[in-house]
Amino acid sequence: MINQHADAIVRNGDQDMLCLSPVADNGVGMDRQTRAKAFDPFFTTKEADRGTGLGLSQVYGFVQQSGGQVHIESQPGEGTSVQIYLPRLPDDAEESELLKETSVTNEQKGTETVLVVEDDDAIRGYCTDVLREFGYHVLEAPNAGAALEILDRQPDVRLLLTDIGLPGPMNGRQLSDEIRQRRPELRVLLTTGYTGDSVIHMGRLERGVSLMVKPFSFGDLARKVREALDA
């Protein structure tokens, strides 16, 4: 059973934090060792093919990139509670921040063909809708296998936009490597929702490959796609 409670605003130093409705269950709970690994990518207590271990790691990445915090409270046999804290935008800054986020120049639009590879239907739909609105011709695939099939049929693809954490035998980074061997001229924009991803801390990426960390606004998406294509 899942229970949720009302939002609240709490003070953290000199900053107001919005305390989102906690999500709590009355399930089996987690011991200390399991709780310590809960945000690690690919860590799961489920059986093979029953879970990817990416859900909580992506939540952690989203919150960290937003300047927030995530807390887990859990005891074996007593259930689990997850609490998210996000910075609260001052009232007088809301309008200017919104205008900044929605500002996309004509130079950031384009007509090139972009292949979006993302297993999350909602995120994939968001990316394809936004890019089409910016003028791009967009193809989409839910996994690496489908992406390779599309690329074999579509020689006009100029940019691969792929999540690193794809399910199956080939993740997004491996897909990028494979495609770059076949088509070295193709530009690649990797995305990840986990701030601990080794790609972020490598110091640099090979020429023609760039990185965008989730969560991203439609303005971020427009700028990064245009920069990747123009690199």
mmCIF file of C-alpha atoms in Angstrom:
data_model
loop_
_atom_site.group_PDB
_atom_site.id
_atom_site.type_symbol
_atom_site.label_atom_id
_atom_site.label_comp_id
_atom_site.label_asym_id
_atom_site.label_seq_id
_atom_site.Cartn_x
_atom_site.Cartn_y
_atom_site.Cartn_z
ATOM 1 C CA MET A 1 0.000 0.000 0.000
ATOM 2 C CA ILE A 2 1.308 3.496 -0.932
ATOM 3 C CA ASN A 3 0.657 6.544 1.238
ATOM 4 C CA GLN A 4 1.353 10.206 0.431
ATOM 5 C CA HIS A 5 1.194 13.322 2.587
ATOM 6 C CA ALA A 6 0.993 17.070 1.988
ATOM 7 C CA ASP A 7 3.842 19.205 0.635
ATOM 8 C CA ALA A 8 5.688 21.588 2.968
ATOM 9 C CA ILE A 9 8.407 24.244 2.814
ATOM 10 C CA VAL A 10 11.414 23.777 5.079
ATOM 11 C CA ARG A 11 14.485 25.917 5.693
ATOM 12 C CA ASN A 12 17.936 24.542 4.818
ATOM 13 C CA GLY A 13 20.573 27.120 5.765
ATOM 14 C CA ASP A 14 19.675 30.285 3.833
ATOM 15 C CA GLN A 15 17.517 28.487 1.262
ATOM 16 C CA ASP A 16 13.870 27.437 1.270
ATOM 17 C CA MET A 17 13.383 23.822 0.202
ATOM 18 C CA LEU A 18 10.118 22.422 -1.099
ATOM 19 C CA CYS A 19 9.455 19.126 0.634
ATOM 20 C CA LEU A 20 7.524 17.036 -1.891
ATOM 21 C CA SER A 21 4.882 14.595 -0.785
ATOM 22 C CA PRO A 22 6.757 11.583 0.617
ATOM 23 C CA VAL A 23 6.025 8.182 -0.858
ATOM 24 C CA ALA A 24 5.741 5.413 1.722
ATOM 25 C CA ASP A 25 4.785 1.763 1.618
ATOM 26 C CA ASN A 26 4.170 -0.984 4.160
ATOM 27 C CA GLY A 27 6.211 -3.603 2.308
ATOM 28 C CA VAL A 28 9.146 -5.756 3.358
ATOM 29 C CA GLY A 29 11.508 -2.793 3.872
ATOM 30 C CA MET A 30 15.286 -2.736 3.417
ATOM 31 C CA ASP A 31 18.180 -3.558 5.698
ATOM 32 C CA ARG A 32 21.137 -1.165 6.084
ATOM 33 C CA GLN A 33 23.248 -2.815 3.364
ATOM 34 C CA THR A 34 20.428 -2.735 0.799
ATOM 35 C CA ARG A 35 19.484 0.839 1.689
ATOM 36 C CA ALA A 36 23.102 1.966 1.169
ATOM 37 C CA LYS A 37 23.011 0.659 -2.431
ATOM 38 C CA ALA A 38 19.467 1.739 -3.309
ATOM 39 C CA PHE A 39 20.621 4.626 -5.554
ATOM 40 C CA ASP A 40 23.400 2.662 -7.292
ATOM 41 C CA PRO A 41 22.723 2.128 -11.000
ATOM 42 C CA PHE A 42 21.826 -1.445 -11.951
ATOM 43 C CA PHE A 43 21.518 -2.535 -8.311
ATOM 44 C CA THR A 44 18.318 -4.515 -7.788
ATOM 45 C CA THR A 45 17.050 -7.196 -5.431
ATOM 46 C CA LYS A 46 14.672 -8.531 -8.089
ATOM 47 C CA GLU A 47 15.250 -11.684 -10.081
ATOM 48 C CA ALA A 48 16.924 -11.593 -13.492
ATOM 49 C CA ASP A 49 14.812 -9.875 -16.175
ATOM 50 C CA ARG A 50 12.437 -8.528 -13.504
ATOM 51 C CA GLY A 51 14.118 -5.169 -12.908
ATOM 52 C CA THR A 52 16.893 -2.926 -14.260
ATOM 53 C CA GLY A 53 17.962 -1.210 -11.043
ATOM 54 C CA LEU A 54 17.799 2.178 -12.800
ATOM 55 C CA GLY A 55 14.630 3.698 -11.332
ATOM 56 C CA LEU A 56 15.978 5.079 -8.057
ATOM 57 C CA SER A 57 19.355 5.972 -9.587
ATOM 58 C CA GLN A 58 17.572 8.191 -12.129
ATOM 59 C CA VAL A 59 15.479 9.789 -9.380
ATOM 60 C CA TYR A 60 18.694 10.484 -7.471
ATOM 61 C CA GLY A 61 20.291 12.007 -10.577
ATOM 62 C CA PHE A 62 17.298 14.261 -11.301
ATOM 63 C CA VAL A 63 17.187 15.570 -7.753
ATOM 64 C CA GLN A 64 20.952 16.109 -7.451
ATOM 65 C CA GLN A 65 21.096 18.036 -10.727
ATOM 66 C CA SER A 66 18.257 20.237 -9.453
ATOM 67 C CA GLY A 67 20.179 21.064 -6.281
ATOM 68 C CA GLY A 68 17.953 18.944 -4.082
ATOM 69 C CA GLN A 69 18.224 15.973 -1.751
ATOM 70 C CA VAL A 70 16.657 12.520 -1.421
ATOM 71 C CA HIS A 71 16.275 10.665 1.857
ATOM 72 C CA ILE A 72 15.264 7.038 2.353
ATOM 73 C CA GLU A 73 13.998 5.681 5.649
ATOM 74 C CA SER A 74 13.426 1.951 5.820
ATOM 75 C CA GLN A 75 13.437 -0.935 8.252
ATOM 76 C CA PRO A 76 13.022 -4.637 7.472
ATOM 77 C CA GLY A 77 9.408 -5.633 7.933
ATOM 78 C CA GLU A 78 8.251 -2.022 8.434
ATOM 79 C CA GLY A 79 8.194 -0.585 4.911
ATOM 80 C CA THR A 80 10.037 2.275 3.221
ATOM 81 C CA SER A 81 9.608 6.043 2.940
ATOM 82 C CA VAL A 82 11.269 8.225 0.283
ATOM 83 C CA GLN A 83 11.406 11.997 0.804
ATOM 84 C CA ILE A 84 12.492 14.501 -1.873
ATOM 85 C CA TYR A 85 13.582 18.089 -1.167
ATOM 86 C CA LEU A 86 13.950 20.596 -4.028
ATOM 87 C CA PRO A 87 15.065 24.262 -3.938
ATOM 88 C CA ARG A 88 12.141 26.675 -3.935
ATOM 89 C CA LEU A 89 12.368 29.414 -6.551
ATOM 90 C CA PRO A 90 11.743 32.909 -5.058
ATOM 91 C CA ASP A 91 8.451 34.392 -6.226
ATOM 92 C CA ASP A 92 10.125 37.376 -7.913
ATOM 93 C CA ALA A 93 12.393 35.084 -9.926
ATOM 94 C CA GLU A 94 9.723 32.791 -11.325
ATOM 95 C CA GLU A 95 8.769 34.926 -14.322
ATOM 96 C CA SER A 96 12.345 35.718 -15.391
ATOM 97 C CA GLU A 97 13.384 32.074 -15.020
ATOM 98 C CA LEU A 98 10.401 30.952 -17.083
ATOM 99 C CA LEU A 99 11.233 33.411 -19.855
ATOM 100 C CA LYS A 100 14.840 32.254 -19.830
ATOM 101 C CA GLU A 101 13.813 28.602 -20.101
ATOM 102 C CA THR A 102 11.384 29.232 -22.970
ATOM 103 C CA SER A 103 13.807 31.365 -24.982
ATOM 104 C CA VAL A 104 14.911 29.462 -28.094
ATOM 105 C CA THR A 105 16.472 31.398 -30.959
ATOM 106 C CA ASN A 106 16.132 30.622 -34.653
ATOM 107 C CA GLU A 107 19.830 29.678 -34.673
ATOM 108 C CA GLN A 108 19.019 26.807 -32.297
ATOM 109 C CA LYS A 109 16.447 25.288 -34.657
ATOM 110 C CA GLY A 110 17.189 22.973 -37.569
ATOM 111 C CA THR A 111 15.949 20.618 -40.282
ATOM 112 C CA GLU A 112 18.395 17.712 -39.870
ATOM 113 C CA THR A 113 17.321 14.131 -39.146
ATOM 114 C CA VAL A 114 17.741 13.081 -35.506
ATOM 115 C CA LEU A 115 17.340 9.550 -34.134
ATOM 116 C CA VAL A 116 16.093 9.493 -30.521
ATOM 117 C CA VAL A 117 16.784 6.265 -28.603
ATOM 118 C CA GLU A 118 15.108 6.081 -25.184
ATOM 119 C CA ASP A 119 13.323 3.169 -23.472
ATOM 120 C CA ASP A 120 11.134 5.441 -21.338
ATOM 121 C CA ASP A 121 8.069 6.170 -23.490
ATOM 122 C CA ALA A 122 7.321 9.490 -21.787
ATOM 123 C CA ILE A 123 10.862 10.862 -22.138
ATOM 124 C CA ARG A 124 11.152 9.626 -25.721
ATOM 125 C CA GLY A 125 7.834 11.242 -26.593
ATOM 126 C CA TYR A 126 8.889 14.503 -24.942
ATOM 127 C CA CYS A 127 12.164 14.636 -26.900
ATOM 128 C CA THR A 128 10.600 13.785 -30.245
ATOM 129 C CA ASP A 129 7.748 16.278 -29.825
ATOM 130 C CA VAL A 130 10.107 19.095 -28.840
ATOM 131 C CA LEU A 131 12.586 18.441 -31.653
ATOM 132 C CA ARG A 132 9.839 18.246 -34.259
ATOM 133 C CA GLU A 133 8.529 21.573 -33.021
ATOM 134 C CA PHE A 134 12.017 22.993 -33.593
ATOM 135 C CA GLY A 135 11.894 21.831 -37.211
ATOM 136 C CA TYR A 136 13.923 18.614 -37.037
ATOM 137 C CA HIS A 137 12.958 15.382 -38.774
ATOM 138 C CA VAL A 138 12.851 12.893 -35.896
ATOM 139 C CA LEU A 139 13.004 9.100 -35.857
ATOM 140 C CA GLU A 140 12.650 7.122 -32.638
ATOM 141 C CA ALA A 141 13.595 3.740 -31.184
ATOM 142 C CA PRO A 142 13.100 2.136 -27.736
ATOM 143 C CA ASN A 143 16.368 0.183 -27.712
ATOM 144 C CA ALA A 144 19.729 -0.254 -29.412
ATOM 145 C CA GLY A 145 18.626 -3.087 -31.709
ATOM 146 C CA ALA A 146 15.786 -1.043 -33.178
ATOM 147 C CA ALA A 147 18.115 1.955 -33.522
ATOM 148 C CA LEU A 148 20.651 -0.042 -35.575
ATOM 149 C CA GLU A 149 17.900 -1.265 -37.886
ATOM 150 C CA ILE A 150 16.725 2.301 -38.470
ATOM 151 C CA LEU A 151 20.244 3.546 -39.145
ATOM 152 C CA ASP A 152 20.781 0.786 -41.724
ATOM 153 C CA ARG A 153 17.701 2.070 -43.594
ATOM 154 C CA GLN A 154 18.164 5.802 -43.025
ATOM 155 C CA PRO A 155 21.511 7.159 -44.295
ATOM 156 C CA ASP A 156 20.376 10.753 -43.765
ATOM 157 C CA VAL A 157 20.460 10.551 -39.921
ATOM 158 C CA ARG A 158 22.854 13.253 -38.712
ATOM 159 C CA LEU A 159 22.563 12.916 -34.924
ATOM 160 C CA LEU A 160 22.020 10.042 -32.505
ATOM 161 C CA LEU A 161 20.380 11.196 -29.247
ATOM 162 C CA THR A 162 20.519 8.217 -26.880
ATOM 163 C CA ASP A 163 20.131 7.480 -23.200
ATOM 164 C CA ILE A 164 23.157 5.686 -21.732
ATOM 165 C CA GLY A 165 21.063 3.350 -19.567
ATOM 166 C CA LEU A 166 19.282 1.389 -22.294
ATOM 167 C CA PRO A 167 17.989 -2.092 -21.403
ATOM 168 C CA GLY A 168 19.175 -5.210 -23.182
ATOM 169 C CA PRO A 169 22.560 -6.468 -24.313
ATOM 170 C CA MET A 170 23.724 -3.081 -25.626
ATOM 171 C CA ASN A 171 23.547 0.167 -23.608
ATOM 172 C CA GLY A 172 23.662 3.659 -25.059
ATOM 173 C CA ARG A 173 27.426 4.043 -24.812
ATOM 174 C CA GLN A 174 27.972 0.720 -26.583
ATOM 175 C CA LEU A 175 25.432 1.747 -29.220
ATOM 176 C CA SER A 176 27.369 4.964 -29.740
ATOM 177 C CA ASP A 177 30.641 3.071 -30.171
ATOM 178 C CA GLU A 178 29.081 0.663 -32.667
ATOM 179 C CA ILE A 179 27.491 3.403 -34.741
ATOM 180 C CA ARG A 180 30.640 5.499 -34.763
ATOM 181 C CA GLN A 181 32.547 2.565 -36.175
ATOM 182 C CA ARG A 182 30.007 2.230 -38.974
ATOM 183 C CA ARG A 183 29.508 5.949 -39.562
ATOM 184 C CA PRO A 184 32.340 8.053 -38.068
ATOM 185 C CA GLU A 185 30.747 11.287 -39.314
ATOM 186 C CA LEU A 186 27.571 10.773 -37.261
ATOM 187 C CA ARG A 187 27.238 13.071 -34.244
ATOM 188 C CA VAL A 188 26.198 11.549 -30.891
ATOM 189 C CA LEU A 189 24.501 13.204 -27.908
ATOM 190 C CA LEU A 190 24.410 10.941 -24.830
ATOM 191 C CA THR A 191 21.957 11.509 -21.980
ATOM 192 C CA THR A 192 22.060 10.216 -18.408
ATOM 193 C CA GLY A 193 20.033 10.766 -15.265
ATOM 194 C CA TYR A 194 22.731 9.511 -12.895
ATOM 195 C CA THR A 195 25.339 12.041 -11.766
ATOM 196 C CA GLY A 196 27.774 9.301 -10.766
ATOM 197 C CA ASP A 197 27.958 7.943 -14.309
ATOM 198 C CA SER A 198 31.572 7.326 -15.289
ATOM 199 C CA VAL A 199 31.032 9.188 -18.579
ATOM 200 C CA ILE A 200 30.510 12.447 -16.666
ATOM 201 C CA HIS A 201 33.797 12.088 -14.784
ATOM 202 C CA MET A 202 35.971 10.978 -17.694
ATOM 203 C CA GLY A 203 37.155 14.544 -18.259
ATOM 204 C CA ARG A 204 36.485 14.489 -21.983
ATOM 205 C CA LEU A 205 34.564 12.638 -24.667
ATOM 206 C CA GLU A 206 35.778 11.621 -28.089
ATOM 207 C CA ARG A 207 35.308 14.074 -30.934
ATOM 208 C CA GLY A 208 31.733 14.129 -32.217
ATOM 209 C CA VAL A 209 30.241 12.857 -28.924
ATOM 210 C CA SER A 210 28.659 15.123 -26.300
ATOM 211 C CA LEU A 211 26.688 14.666 -23.089
ATOM 212 C CA MET A 212 23.478 16.064 -21.585
ATOM 213 C CA VAL A 213 22.425 15.310 -18.002
ATOM 214 C CA LYS A 214 18.771 14.757 -17.074
ATOM 215 C CA PRO A 215 16.544 16.450 -16.223
ATOM 216 C CA PHE A 216 16.689 18.928 -19.101
ATOM 217 C CA SER A 217 14.262 21.610 -20.268
ATOM 218 C CA PHE A 218 13.170 21.985 -23.877
ATOM 219 C CA GLY A 219 15.527 24.974 -24.082
ATOM 220 C CA ASP A 220 18.430 22.803 -22.909
ATOM 221 C CA LEU A 221 17.477 20.164 -25.463
ATOM 222 C CA ALA A 222 17.364 22.672 -28.334
ATOM 223 C CA ARG A 223 20.748 24.145 -27.445
ATOM 224 C CA LYS A 224 22.543 20.840 -26.908
ATOM 225 C CA VAL A 225 21.199 19.281 -30.120
ATOM 226 C CA ARG A 226 22.220 22.324 -32.147
ATOM 227 C CA GLU A 227 25.678 22.408 -30.521
ATOM 228 C CA ALA A 228 26.170 18.696 -31.192
ATOM 229 C CA LEU A 229 25.214 19.058 -34.842
ATOM 230 C CA ASP A 230 27.464 22.079 -35.314
ATOM 231 C CA ALA A 231 30.477 20.601 -33.508
#
